Amino acid sequence: MPLQEEVKAGSFEQTVLPHLDAAYNLARWLTRNDHDAEDMVQEAYLRGFKSFGGFHGTDGRGWLLTIVRNTCYTWLRRNRAEQLSTPFDEEIHREVVASPNPEELLLKNADRQHLQDALEQLPVEYREALVLRELEGLSYKEIADVSGVPVGTVMSRLARARDRLKAKISQPQREPGPKKEIRGSVDDNALGK
């Protein structure tokens, strides 16, 4: 390997390797699958290495997450296009007055699995915004740069994601297993009253 290639590889690794966990985390939440997330990070890593000569910034994390995001969205468009559409639901998008935020509800009512299930049910662009903000700690501006959307769109997506997450977390958890169908009528004696 020529010296110039070794320097490029070393510089790339120094810029990107510290952020592979964040890249995997974003890919995992966007694809909802561990194996697919690993594939997306590997693909993004290769794309990043090929285009590293054009990287002149100082924010390797944002740069890598942008590549991961774009790689995931390309893959989702090809393999799971139905997950990219977000239906408008008036009940979900209406203004809510003086209610607890998702974090308060989480602390009171939800366990880790319930939260994960609720997050995975969110539309991909809402999941992306929440993961980048709450799990990766990116600012609104950084999320806008990674996502390629205006800051106002990021704020809107986060608000809607939090509203949906709150609604899903506040729903009672369903017990696993088959549902039993109840036929006929139930009288008070059968209920022990």
mmCIF file of C-alpha atoms in Angstrom:
data_model
loop_
_atom_site.group_PDB
_atom_site.id
_atom_site.type_symbol
_atom_site.label_atom_id
_atom_site.label_comp_id
_atom_site.label_asym_id
_atom_site.label_seq_id
_atom_site.Cartn_x
_atom_site.Cartn_y
_atom_site.Cartn_z
ATOM 1 C CA MET A 1 0.000 0.000 0.000
ATOM 2 C CA PRO A 2 1.520 3.349 -0.980
ATOM 3 C CA LEU A 3 2.319 5.785 1.798
ATOM 4 C CA GLN A 4 -0.399 8.217 0.691
ATOM 5 C CA GLU A 5 -3.045 5.462 0.932
ATOM 6 C CA GLU A 6 -1.791 4.481 4.397
ATOM 7 C CA VAL A 7 -2.056 8.090 5.569
ATOM 8 C CA LYS A 8 -5.588 8.328 4.121
ATOM 9 C CA ALA A 9 -6.623 5.063 5.809
ATOM 10 C CA GLY A 10 -5.136 6.141 9.142
ATOM 11 C CA SER A 11 -6.769 9.546 8.992
ATOM 12 C CA PHE A 12 -10.106 8.002 7.992
ATOM 13 C CA GLU A 13 -9.992 5.525 10.864
ATOM 14 C CA GLN A 14 -9.063 8.288 13.308
ATOM 15 C CA THR A 15 -12.018 10.374 12.087
ATOM 16 C CA VAL A 16 -14.630 7.619 11.820
ATOM 17 C CA LEU A 17 -13.883 4.802 14.274
ATOM 18 C CA PRO A 18 -14.850 6.741 17.425
ATOM 19 C CA HIS A 19 -18.336 7.159 15.945
ATOM 20 C CA LEU A 20 -19.116 3.614 14.810
ATOM 21 C CA ASP A 21 -21.342 2.966 17.834
ATOM 22 C CA ALA A 22 -23.420 6.052 17.019
ATOM 23 C CA ALA A 23 -23.550 4.955 13.373
ATOM 24 C CA TYR A 24 -24.770 1.488 14.345
ATOM 25 C CA ASN A 25 -27.303 2.948 16.786
ATOM 26 C CA LEU A 26 -28.813 5.176 14.085
ATOM 27 C CA ALA A 27 -28.829 2.363 11.527
ATOM 28 C CA ARG A 28 -30.409 -0.045 14.028
ATOM 29 C CA TRP A 29 -33.260 2.321 14.789
ATOM 30 C CA LEU A 30 -33.840 3.181 11.131
ATOM 31 C CA THR A 31 -33.810 -0.412 9.860
ATOM 32 C CA ARG A 32 -35.253 -2.050 13.022
ATOM 33 C CA ASN A 33 -32.957 -5.020 12.519
ATOM 34 C CA ASP A 34 -29.502 -5.807 13.946
ATOM 35 C CA HIS A 35 -28.194 -7.608 10.869
ATOM 36 C CA ASP A 36 -29.456 -4.939 8.457
ATOM 37 C CA ALA A 37 -27.946 -2.240 10.668
ATOM 38 C CA GLU A 38 -24.552 -3.953 10.555
ATOM 39 C CA ASP A 39 -24.798 -4.139 6.759
ATOM 40 C CA MET A 40 -25.759 -0.455 6.540
ATOM 41 C CA VAL A 41 -22.849 0.633 8.731
ATOM 42 C CA GLN A 42 -20.442 -1.471 6.699
ATOM 43 C CA GLU A 43 -21.799 0.004 3.458
ATOM 44 C CA ALA A 44 -21.614 3.537 4.898
ATOM 45 C CA TYR A 45 -18.062 2.895 6.093
ATOM 46 C CA LEU A 46 -17.049 1.857 2.568
ATOM 47 C CA ARG A 47 -18.829 4.835 0.997
ATOM 48 C CA GLY A 48 -17.168 7.142 3.491
ATOM 49 C CA PHE A 49 -13.726 5.713 2.792
ATOM 50 C CA LYS A 50 -14.196 6.144 -0.956
ATOM 51 C CA SER A 51 -15.261 9.776 -0.552
ATOM 52 C CA PHE A 52 -12.936 10.666 2.343
ATOM 53 C CA GLY A 53 -10.761 12.781 0.058
ATOM 54 C CA GLY A 54 -13.661 15.237 -0.157
ATOM 55 C CA PHE A 55 -14.048 15.501 3.628
ATOM 56 C CA HIS A 56 -12.529 18.779 4.799
ATOM 57 C CA GLY A 57 -14.521 19.304 7.942
ATOM 58 C CA THR A 58 -13.891 18.741 11.594
ATOM 59 C CA ASP A 59 -17.146 16.953 12.488
ATOM 60 C CA GLY A 60 -16.482 13.336 11.596
ATOM 61 C CA ARG A 61 -19.499 12.235 13.605
ATOM 62 C CA GLY A 62 -21.995 14.335 11.665
ATOM 63 C CA TRP A 63 -20.340 13.401 8.382
ATOM 64 C CA LEU A 64 -20.501 9.661 9.141
ATOM 65 C CA LEU A 65 -24.073 9.836 10.455
ATOM 66 C CA THR A 66 -25.128 11.623 7.269
ATOM 67 C CA ILE A 67 -23.644 8.807 5.197
ATOM 68 C CA VAL A 68 -25.300 6.181 7.424
ATOM 69 C CA ARG A 69 -28.636 7.973 7.184
ATOM 70 C CA ASN A 70 -28.458 8.249 3.405
ATOM 71 C CA THR A 71 -27.366 4.619 3.086
ATOM 72 C CA CYS A 72 -30.282 3.481 5.273
ATOM 73 C CA TYR A 73 -32.840 5.565 3.408
ATOM 74 C CA THR A 74 -31.605 4.268 0.050
ATOM 75 C CA TRP A 75 -31.863 0.716 1.364
ATOM 76 C CA LEU A 76 -35.317 1.350 2.877
ATOM 77 C CA ARG A 77 -36.597 2.814 -0.427
ATOM 78 C CA ARG A 78 -35.436 -0.327 -2.227
ATOM 79 C CA ASN A 79 -36.500 -2.900 0.353
ATOM 80 C CA ARG A 80 -39.186 -1.430 2.601
ATOM 81 C CA ALA A 81 -40.757 1.526 0.820
ATOM 82 C CA GLU A 82 -43.968 1.213 2.870
ATOM 83 C CA GLN A 83 -42.061 2.239 6.025
ATOM 84 C CA LEU A 84 -41.098 5.592 4.538
ATOM 85 C CA SER A 85 -44.623 6.961 4.308
ATOM 86 C CA THR A 86 -46.174 8.800 7.248
ATOM 87 C CA PRO A 87 -49.958 9.000 7.215
ATOM 88 C CA PHE A 88 -51.480 12.150 8.646
ATOM 89 C CA ASP A 89 -53.642 11.354 11.631
ATOM 90 C CA GLU A 90 -55.669 14.256 13.045
ATOM 91 C CA GLU A 91 -55.855 12.602 16.490
ATOM 92 C CA ILE A 92 -52.077 12.345 16.711
ATOM 93 C CA HIS A 93 -51.302 15.782 15.268
ATOM 94 C CA ARG A 94 -53.800 17.806 17.256
ATOM 95 C CA GLU A 95 -52.538 20.189 19.915
ATOM 96 C CA VAL A 96 -52.308 18.690 23.382
ATOM 97 C CA VAL A 97 -52.627 20.921 26.422
ATOM 98 C CA ALA A 98 -50.718 20.520 29.707
ATOM 99 C CA SER A 99 -49.896 16.862 29.624
ATOM 100 C CA PRO A 100 -46.784 15.119 30.879
ATOM 101 C CA ASN A 101 -43.888 14.735 28.466
ATOM 102 C CA PRO A 102 -42.689 11.314 27.253
ATOM 103 C CA GLU A 103 -39.878 11.194 29.785
ATOM 104 C CA GLU A 104 -42.287 11.652 32.719
ATOM 105 C CA LEU A 105 -44.585 8.971 31.350
ATOM 106 C CA LEU A 106 -41.629 6.674 30.836
ATOM 107 C CA LEU A 107 -40.524 7.065 34.424
ATOM 108 C CA LYS A 108 -44.037 6.399 35.715
ATOM 109 C CA ASN A 109 -45.466 3.733 33.413
ATOM 110 C CA ALA A 110 -43.108 2.123 30.919
ATOM 111 C CA ASP A 111 -40.316 -0.364 31.031
ATOM 112 C CA ARG A 112 -37.427 -0.608 28.579
ATOM 113 C CA GLN A 113 -39.123 -3.100 26.232
ATOM 114 C CA HIS A 114 -42.327 -1.084 26.097
ATOM 115 C CA LEU A 115 -40.304 1.999 25.153
ATOM 116 C CA GLN A 116 -38.389 0.087 22.492
ATOM 117 C CA ASP A 117 -41.622 -1.267 21.024
ATOM 118 C CA ALA A 118 -43.112 2.221 20.997
ATOM 119 C CA LEU A 119 -40.027 3.685 19.313
ATOM 120 C CA GLU A 120 -40.019 0.993 16.668
ATOM 121 C CA GLN A 121 -43.644 1.781 15.797
ATOM 122 C CA LEU A 122 -42.809 5.411 14.990
ATOM 123 C CA PRO A 123 -42.398 6.413 11.332
ATOM 124 C CA VAL A 124 -38.764 6.295 10.259
ATOM 125 C CA GLU A 125 -38.223 10.078 10.062
ATOM 126 C CA TYR A 126 -39.568 10.519 13.594
ATOM 127 C CA ARG A 127 -37.444 7.639 14.910
ATOM 128 C CA GLU A 128 -34.419 9.171 13.218
ATOM 129 C CA ALA A 129 -34.953 12.582 14.824
ATOM 130 C CA LEU A 130 -35.506 11.101 18.301
ATOM 131 C CA VAL A 131 -32.499 8.804 18.099
ATOM 132 C CA LEU A 132 -30.202 11.595 16.934
ATOM 133 C CA ARG A 133 -31.462 14.019 19.604
ATOM 134 C CA GLU A 134 -32.152 11.869 22.645
ATOM 135 C CA LEU A 135 -29.756 8.951 22.217
ATOM 136 C CA GLU A 136 -26.894 10.573 20.310
ATOM 137 C CA GLY A 137 -27.208 14.053 21.815
ATOM 138 C CA LEU A 138 -27.049 16.001 18.546
ATOM 139 C CA SER A 139 -28.255 19.595 18.460
ATOM 140 C CA TYR A 140 -31.178 20.617 16.254
ATOM 141 C CA LYS A 141 -28.702 22.144 13.784
ATOM 142 C CA GLU A 142 -26.603 18.972 13.689
ATOM 143 C CA ILE A 143 -29.733 16.863 13.114
ATOM 144 C CA ALA A 144 -30.775 19.237 10.317
ATOM 145 C CA ASP A 145 -27.343 18.859 8.712
ATOM 146 C CA VAL A 146 -27.384 15.055 9.008
ATOM 147 C CA SER A 147 -30.978 14.786 7.773
ATOM 148 C CA GLY A 148 -30.720 17.405 5.055
ATOM 149 C CA VAL A 149 -33.822 19.260 6.246
ATOM 150 C CA PRO A 150 -34.396 22.716 7.797
ATOM 151 C CA VAL A 151 -34.123 23.148 11.575
ATOM 152 C CA GLY A 152 -37.866 23.884 11.712
ATOM 153 C CA THR A 153 -38.578 20.482 10.185
ATOM 154 C CA VAL A 154 -36.353 18.848 12.803
ATOM 155 C CA MET A 155 -38.257 20.640 15.562
ATOM 156 C CA SER A 156 -41.588 19.601 14.064
ATOM 157 C CA ARG A 157 -40.503 15.978 13.685
ATOM 158 C CA LEU A 158 -39.260 15.874 17.261
ATOM 159 C CA ALA A 159 -42.497 17.355 18.593
ATOM 160 C CA ARG A 160 -44.600 14.896 16.620
ATOM 161 C CA ALA A 161 -42.339 11.998 17.540
ATOM 162 C CA ARG A 162 -42.602 12.879 21.221
ATOM 163 C CA ASP A 163 -46.394 13.180 20.963
ATOM 164 C CA ARG A 164 -46.682 9.797 19.276
ATOM 165 C CA LEU A 165 -44.229 8.235 21.689
ATOM 166 C CA LYS A 166 -46.187 9.621 24.626
ATOM 167 C CA ALA A 167 -49.428 8.244 23.186
ATOM 168 C CA LYS A 168 -47.908 4.803 22.618
ATOM 169 C CA ILE A 169 -46.254 4.652 26.034
ATOM 170 C CA SER A 170 -49.444 5.667 27.799
ATOM 171 C CA GLN A 171 -51.324 2.766 26.185
ATOM 172 C CA PRO A 172 -51.438 -0.317 28.395
ATOM 173 C CA GLN A 173 -49.000 -3.030 27.486
ATOM 174 C CA ARG A 174 -50.425 -6.092 25.845
ATOM 175 C CA GLU A 175 -49.581 -9.431 27.305
ATOM 176 C CA PRO A 176 -47.966 -11.818 24.836
ATOM 177 C CA GLY A 177 -49.905 -14.836 23.751
ATOM 178 C CA PRO A 178 -53.111 -15.549 21.908
ATOM 179 C CA LYS A 179 -56.187 -13.481 22.587
ATOM 180 C CA LYS A 180 -59.122 -15.388 23.994
ATOM 181 C CA GLU A 181 -62.455 -14.733 22.449
ATOM 182 C CA ILE A 182 -65.319 -14.373 24.912
ATOM 183 C CA ARG A 183 -68.676 -15.516 23.609
ATOM 184 C CA GLY A 184 -72.067 -15.018 25.159
ATOM 185 C CA SER A 185 -72.938 -12.725 28.014
ATOM 186 C CA VAL A 186 -71.294 -12.393 31.381
ATOM 187 C CA ASP A 187 -73.488 -11.859 34.413
ATOM 188 C CA ASP A 188 -72.490 -10.405 37.762
ATOM 189 C CA ASN A 189 -72.482 -13.865 39.400
ATOM 190 C CA ALA A 190 -69.817 -15.092 36.996
ATOM 191 C CA LEU A 191 -67.634 -12.150 38.001
ATOM 192 C CA GLY A 192 -68.032 -12.905 41.695
ATOM 193 C CA LYS A 193 -70.107 -9.812 42.502
#
